[in-house]
Amino acid sequence: MNASKLIVAAAAMSMSAVTLAGGAHGGGHGASSGELGKASEASRTITVEMYDNYYEPEEITVEPGETVRFVVKNEGSLVHEFNIGTPSMHEGHQKEMMMMVEHGVIQGGKLNQDMMSMDMGNGKTMKHDDPNSVLLEPGQSKEVVWKFTEKGDIEFACNVPGHYESGMYGDVNFE
């Protein structure tokens, strides 16, 4: 195999690994951490405020099978995400979030809404419409209704590049 074919093969394998690790928007990055909940079944509402690189509260406690309505508010000056998932799911999703920055979707404190709908290949977009996640500009607020189906290693995190690494994640503890 000549050098150029080797490089193409290596690139294809690394892209496949990223795709497998990251899942696909719309496919739900939270599949193993629970499922979309029904607002009418929520046992309580938890307000989560996102500041620049931390959450308030920093951890939550739930019961297996509990449905929680989260009211998520971005009180910071940057775009932030609230995403419920396992640490490995967050790791995969961070690669997709890096693509959002590289393609100009996330611009510091602003989202380029037009770019979010752009086809990124294979019918994949950056709409960020998974049921376990919201991506908010400063001052925005949205809701996530999530059913924690079973105990697991689950956290909520901001996967905007650099935010998770600086400590913007919180634990989901089970009773």
PDB file of C-alpha atoms in Angstrom:
ATOM      1  CA  MET A   1       0.000   0.000   0.000  1.00  0.00           C
ATOM      2  CA  ASN A   2       1.492   3.347  -0.958  1.00  0.00           C
ATOM      3  CA  ALA A   3       1.701   6.269   1.470  1.00  0.00           C
ATOM      4  CA  SER A   4      -1.299   8.192   0.104  1.00  0.00           C
ATOM      5  CA  LYS A   5      -3.604   5.153   0.388  1.00  0.00           C
ATOM      6  CA  LEU A   6      -2.330   4.536   3.905  1.00  0.00           C
ATOM      7  CA  ILE A   7      -3.125   8.130   4.902  1.00  0.00           C
ATOM      8  CA  VAL A   8      -6.643   7.908   3.408  1.00  0.00           C
ATOM      9  CA  ALA A   9      -7.268   4.594   5.191  1.00  0.00           C
ATOM     10  CA  ALA A  10      -6.051   5.994   8.521  1.00  0.00           C
ATOM     11  CA  ALA A  11      -8.224   9.095   8.130  1.00  0.00           C
ATOM     12  CA  ALA A  12     -11.277   6.990   7.302  1.00  0.00           C
ATOM     13  CA  MET A  13     -10.721   4.761  10.341  1.00  0.00           C
ATOM     14  CA  SER A  14     -10.306   7.739  12.674  1.00  0.00           C
ATOM     15  CA  MET A  15     -13.460   9.371  11.300  1.00  0.00           C
ATOM     16  CA  SER A  16     -15.350   6.103  11.818  1.00  0.00           C
ATOM     17  CA  ALA A  17     -14.163   5.949  15.413  1.00  0.00           C
ATOM     18  CA  VAL A  18     -15.328   9.519  16.027  1.00  0.00           C
ATOM     19  CA  THR A  19     -18.705   8.739  14.456  1.00  0.00           C
ATOM     20  CA  LEU A  20     -19.171   5.605  16.566  1.00  0.00           C
ATOM     21  CA  ALA A  21     -18.092   7.331  19.770  1.00  0.00           C
ATOM     22  CA  GLY A  22     -20.187  10.418  19.178  1.00  0.00           C
ATOM     23  CA  GLY A  23     -23.495   8.984  18.027  1.00  0.00           C
ATOM     24  CA  ALA A  24     -25.694  11.202  15.891  1.00  0.00           C
ATOM     25  CA  HIS A  25     -27.702  14.278  16.711  1.00  0.00           C
ATOM     26  CA  GLY A  26     -31.332  13.369  16.746  1.00  0.00           C
ATOM     27  CA  GLY A  27     -30.416   9.829  17.771  1.00  0.00           C
ATOM     28  CA  GLY A  28     -30.180  10.817  21.417  1.00  0.00           C
ATOM     29  CA  HIS A  29     -26.881  11.146  23.235  1.00  0.00           C
ATOM     30  CA  GLY A  30     -28.639  10.067  26.411  1.00  0.00           C
ATOM     31  CA  ALA A  31     -30.012   6.673  25.426  1.00  0.00           C
ATOM     32  CA  SER A  32     -28.231   4.739  28.194  1.00  0.00           C
ATOM     33  CA  SER A  33     -28.845   7.427  30.812  1.00  0.00           C
ATOM     34  CA  GLY A  34     -32.616   7.402  30.507  1.00  0.00           C
ATOM     35  CA  GLU A  35     -35.256   8.537  28.065  1.00  0.00           C
ATOM     36  CA  LEU A  36     -37.431  11.461  27.093  1.00  0.00           C
ATOM     37  CA  GLY A  37     -39.922  12.022  29.879  1.00  0.00           C
ATOM     38  CA  LYS A  38     -43.502  13.258  29.803  1.00  0.00           C
ATOM     39  CA  ALA A  39     -44.038  16.599  31.526  1.00  0.00           C
ATOM     40  CA  SER A  40     -47.287  15.295  33.040  1.00  0.00           C
ATOM     41  CA  GLU A  41     -45.291  12.548  34.805  1.00  0.00           C
ATOM     42  CA  ALA A  42     -42.605  14.826  36.302  1.00  0.00           C
ATOM     43  CA  SER A  43     -42.387  14.399  40.069  1.00  0.00           C
ATOM     44  CA  ARG A  44     -40.631  17.756  40.495  1.00  0.00           C
ATOM     45  CA  THR A  45     -38.929  20.659  38.772  1.00  0.00           C
ATOM     46  CA  ILE A  46     -35.245  21.435  39.233  1.00  0.00           C
ATOM     47  CA  THR A  47     -33.909  24.807  38.077  1.00  0.00           C
ATOM     48  CA  VAL A  48     -30.356  24.561  36.774  1.00  0.00           C
ATOM     49  CA  GLU A  49     -28.437  27.793  36.205  1.00  0.00           C
ATOM     50  CA  MET A  50     -25.402  27.719  33.940  1.00  0.00           C
ATOM     51  CA  TYR A  51     -22.651  30.202  34.657  1.00  0.00           C
ATOM     52  CA  ASP A  52     -19.338  30.500  32.876  1.00  0.00           C
ATOM     53  CA  ASN A  53     -17.917  27.047  33.572  1.00  0.00           C
ATOM     54  CA  TYR A  54     -20.083  25.852  36.468  1.00  0.00           C
ATOM     55  CA  TYR A  55     -23.650  24.824  37.248  1.00  0.00           C
ATOM     56  CA  GLU A  56     -25.873  25.699  40.159  1.00  0.00           C
ATOM     57  CA  PRO A  57     -26.663  23.189  41.618  1.00  0.00           C
ATOM     58  CA  GLU A  58     -23.473  21.224  41.054  1.00  0.00           C
ATOM     59  CA  GLU A  59     -25.178  17.872  41.664  1.00  0.00           C
ATOM     60  CA  ILE A  60     -28.662  16.420  41.817  1.00  0.00           C
ATOM     61  CA  THR A  61     -30.212  13.362  43.430  1.00  0.00           C
ATOM     62  CA  VAL A  62     -32.905  11.319  41.692  1.00  0.00           C
ATOM     63  CA  GLU A  63     -34.643   7.981  42.127  1.00  0.00           C
ATOM     64  CA  PRO A  64     -34.480   5.252  39.488  1.00  0.00           C
ATOM     65  CA  GLY A  65     -37.602   5.602  37.339  1.00  0.00           C
ATOM     66  CA  GLU A  66     -38.138   9.251  38.333  1.00  0.00           C
ATOM     67  CA  THR A  67     -39.120  11.835  35.728  1.00  0.00           C
ATOM     68  CA  VAL A  68     -37.707  15.318  36.354  1.00  0.00           C
ATOM     69  CA  ARG A  69     -38.518  18.605  34.636  1.00  0.00           C
ATOM     70  CA  PHE A  70     -35.366  20.706  34.361  1.00  0.00           C
ATOM     71  CA  VAL A  71     -35.644  24.449  33.774  1.00  0.00           C
ATOM     72  CA  VAL A  72     -32.215  25.350  32.397  1.00  0.00           C
ATOM     73  CA  LYS A  73     -31.077  28.996  32.338  1.00  0.00           C
ATOM     74  CA  ASN A  74     -27.860  30.344  30.843  1.00  0.00           C
ATOM     75  CA  GLU A  75     -26.727  33.054  33.255  1.00  0.00           C
ATOM     76  CA  GLY A  76     -23.212  33.214  31.791  1.00  0.00           C
ATOM     77  CA  SER A  77     -21.722  35.289  28.990  1.00  0.00           C
ATOM     78  CA  LEU A  78     -20.895  32.294  26.742  1.00  0.00           C
ATOM     79  CA  VAL A  79     -22.929  29.632  24.934  1.00  0.00           C
ATOM     80  CA  HIS A  80     -23.438  26.669  27.297  1.00  0.00           C
ATOM     81  CA  GLU A  81     -24.958  23.216  27.114  1.00  0.00           C
ATOM     82  CA  PHE A  82     -26.916  21.117  29.593  1.00  0.00           C
ATOM     83  CA  ASN A  83     -26.556  17.495  28.522  1.00  0.00           C
ATOM     84  CA  ILE A  84     -27.494  14.410  30.560  1.00  0.00           C
ATOM     85  CA  GLY A  85     -25.367  11.343  29.820  1.00  0.00           C
ATOM     86  CA  THR A  86     -22.587   9.007  30.822  1.00  0.00           C
ATOM     87  CA  PRO A  87     -18.975  10.226  30.920  1.00  0.00           C
ATOM     88  CA  SER A  88     -18.174   8.212  27.764  1.00  0.00           C
ATOM     89  CA  MET A  89     -21.165   9.742  25.958  1.00  0.00           C
ATOM     90  CA  HIS A  90     -19.925  13.210  26.879  1.00  0.00           C
ATOM     91  CA  GLU A  91     -16.463  12.357  25.597  1.00  0.00           C
ATOM     92  CA  GLY A  92     -17.892  11.367  22.219  1.00  0.00           C
ATOM     93  CA  HIS A  93     -20.195  14.384  22.088  1.00  0.00           C
ATOM     94  CA  GLN A  94     -17.299  16.763  22.773  1.00  0.00           C
ATOM     95  CA  LYS A  95     -15.882  15.860  19.355  1.00  0.00           C
ATOM     96  CA  GLU A  96     -19.140  16.934  17.718  1.00  0.00           C
ATOM     97  CA  MET A  97     -19.185  20.151  19.727  1.00  0.00           C
ATOM     98  CA  MET A  98     -15.643  20.884  18.507  1.00  0.00           C
ATOM     99  CA  MET A  99     -16.994  20.566  14.955  1.00  0.00           C
ATOM    100  CA  MET A 100     -19.664  23.137  15.851  1.00  0.00           C
ATOM    101  CA  VAL A 101     -16.934  25.601  16.851  1.00  0.00           C
ATOM    102  CA  GLU A 102     -14.772  24.784  13.827  1.00  0.00           C
ATOM    103  CA  HIS A 103     -17.715  25.344  11.453  1.00  0.00           C
ATOM    104  CA  GLY A 104     -18.731  28.635  13.093  1.00  0.00           C
ATOM    105  CA  VAL A 105     -21.940  27.360  14.704  1.00  0.00           C
ATOM    106  CA  ILE A 106     -20.776  28.311  18.214  1.00  0.00           C
ATOM    107  CA  GLN A 107     -19.221  31.779  18.291  1.00  0.00           C
ATOM    108  CA  GLY A 108     -18.383  32.538  21.921  1.00  0.00           C
ATOM    109  CA  GLY A 109     -21.624  33.984  23.244  1.00  0.00           C
ATOM    110  CA  LYS A 110     -23.666  33.434  20.082  1.00  0.00           C
ATOM    111  CA  LEU A 111     -25.085  30.567  18.011  1.00  0.00           C
ATOM    112  CA  ASN A 112     -25.233  30.801  14.227  1.00  0.00           C
ATOM    113  CA  GLN A 113     -28.736  29.346  13.778  1.00  0.00           C
ATOM    114  CA  ASP A 114     -28.401  29.131   9.977  1.00  0.00           C
ATOM    115  CA  MET A 115     -25.247  27.009  10.291  1.00  0.00           C
ATOM    116  CA  MET A 116     -26.982  24.632  12.717  1.00  0.00           C
ATOM    117  CA  SER A 117     -29.230  23.384   9.895  1.00  0.00           C
ATOM    118  CA  MET A 118     -26.396  22.924   7.412  1.00  0.00           C
ATOM    119  CA  ASP A 119     -25.811  19.353   6.198  1.00  0.00           C
ATOM    120  CA  MET A 120     -22.514  18.220   7.710  1.00  0.00           C
ATOM    121  CA  GLY A 121     -22.494  15.018   5.630  1.00  0.00           C
ATOM    122  CA  ASN A 122     -24.527  11.812   5.706  1.00  0.00           C
ATOM    123  CA  GLY A 123     -27.653  13.835   6.510  1.00  0.00           C
ATOM    124  CA  LYS A 124     -26.158  14.944   9.833  1.00  0.00           C
ATOM    125  CA  THR A 125     -26.781  18.487  11.069  1.00  0.00           C
ATOM    126  CA  MET A 126     -25.763  20.494  14.111  1.00  0.00           C
ATOM    127  CA  LYS A 127     -29.358  21.245  15.170  1.00  0.00           C
ATOM    128  CA  HIS A 128     -28.627  20.034  18.681  1.00  0.00           C
ATOM    129  CA  ASP A 129     -32.142  18.742  19.199  1.00  0.00           C
ATOM    130  CA  ASP A 130     -31.557  15.680  21.368  1.00  0.00           C
ATOM    131  CA  PRO A 131     -34.171  15.227  24.129  1.00  0.00           C
ATOM    132  CA  ASN A 132     -31.519  15.056  26.882  1.00  0.00           C
ATOM    133  CA  SER A 133     -29.787  18.299  25.937  1.00  0.00           C
ATOM    134  CA  VAL A 134     -30.185  22.041  25.387  1.00  0.00           C
ATOM    135  CA  LEU A 135     -27.654  24.477  23.943  1.00  0.00           C
ATOM    136  CA  LEU A 136     -28.303  28.047  25.036  1.00  0.00           C
ATOM    137  CA  GLU A 137     -27.028  31.522  24.310  1.00  0.00           C
ATOM    138  CA  PRO A 138     -26.576  33.895  27.280  1.00  0.00           C
ATOM    139  CA  GLY A 139     -29.928  34.866  28.773  1.00  0.00           C
ATOM    140  CA  GLN A 140     -31.843  31.967  27.186  1.00  0.00           C
ATOM    141  CA  SER A 141     -33.876  29.400  29.094  1.00  0.00           C
ATOM    142  CA  LYS A 142     -35.357  26.054  27.999  1.00  0.00           C
ATOM    143  CA  GLU A 143     -36.747  22.898  29.556  1.00  0.00           C
ATOM    144  CA  VAL A 144     -35.617  19.276  29.492  1.00  0.00           C
ATOM    145  CA  VAL A 145     -37.970  16.571  30.790  1.00  0.00           C
ATOM    146  CA  TRP A 146     -35.989  13.415  31.481  1.00  0.00           C
ATOM    147  CA  LYS A 147     -36.847  10.008  32.922  1.00  0.00           C
ATOM    148  CA  PHE A 148     -33.955   8.357  34.748  1.00  0.00           C
ATOM    149  CA  THR A 149     -34.807   4.758  33.900  1.00  0.00           C
ATOM    150  CA  GLU A 150     -32.153   3.038  36.015  1.00  0.00           C
ATOM    151  CA  LYS A 151     -29.120   3.685  38.199  1.00  0.00           C
ATOM    152  CA  GLY A 152     -25.878   4.363  36.384  1.00  0.00           C
ATOM    153  CA  ASP A 153     -22.798   6.533  36.065  1.00  0.00           C
ATOM    154  CA  ILE A 154     -24.625   9.642  34.866  1.00  0.00           C
ATOM    155  CA  GLU A 155     -23.707  13.309  34.907  1.00  0.00           C
ATOM    156  CA  PHE A 156     -24.888  16.535  33.350  1.00  0.00           C
ATOM    157  CA  ALA A 157     -22.283  18.466  31.448  1.00  0.00           C
ATOM    158  CA  CYS A 158     -21.427  21.290  29.089  1.00  0.00           C
ATOM    159  CA  ASN A 159     -19.549  19.850  26.129  1.00  0.00           C
ATOM    160  CA  VAL A 160     -18.647  23.160  24.491  1.00  0.00           C
ATOM    161  CA  PRO A 161     -14.871  22.847  23.909  1.00  0.00           C
ATOM    162  CA  GLY A 162     -12.930  23.556  27.099  1.00  0.00           C
ATOM    163  CA  HIS A 163     -15.944  23.821  29.395  1.00  0.00           C
ATOM    164  CA  TYR A 164     -16.089  20.193  30.589  1.00  0.00           C
ATOM    165  CA  GLU A 165     -12.324  20.209  31.050  1.00  0.00           C
ATOM    166  CA  SER A 166     -12.564  23.313  33.243  1.00  0.00           C
ATOM    167  CA  GLY A 167     -15.080  21.606  35.532  1.00  0.00           C
ATOM    168  CA  MET A 168     -18.477  22.342  33.993  1.00  0.00           C
ATOM    169  CA  TYR A 169     -20.177  19.079  34.863  1.00  0.00           C
ATOM    170  CA  GLY A 170     -22.229  17.776  37.753  1.00  0.00           C
ATOM    171  CA  ASP A 171     -23.103  14.397  39.216  1.00  0.00           C
ATOM    172  CA  VAL A 172     -26.458  12.693  39.087  1.00  0.00           C
ATOM    173  CA  ASN A 173     -26.726  10.708  42.330  1.00  0.00           C
ATOM    174  CA  PHE A 174     -29.300   7.966  42.853  1.00  0.00           C
ATOM    175  CA  GLU A 175     -31.226   7.365  46.090  1.00  0.00           C
TER     176      GLU A 175
END
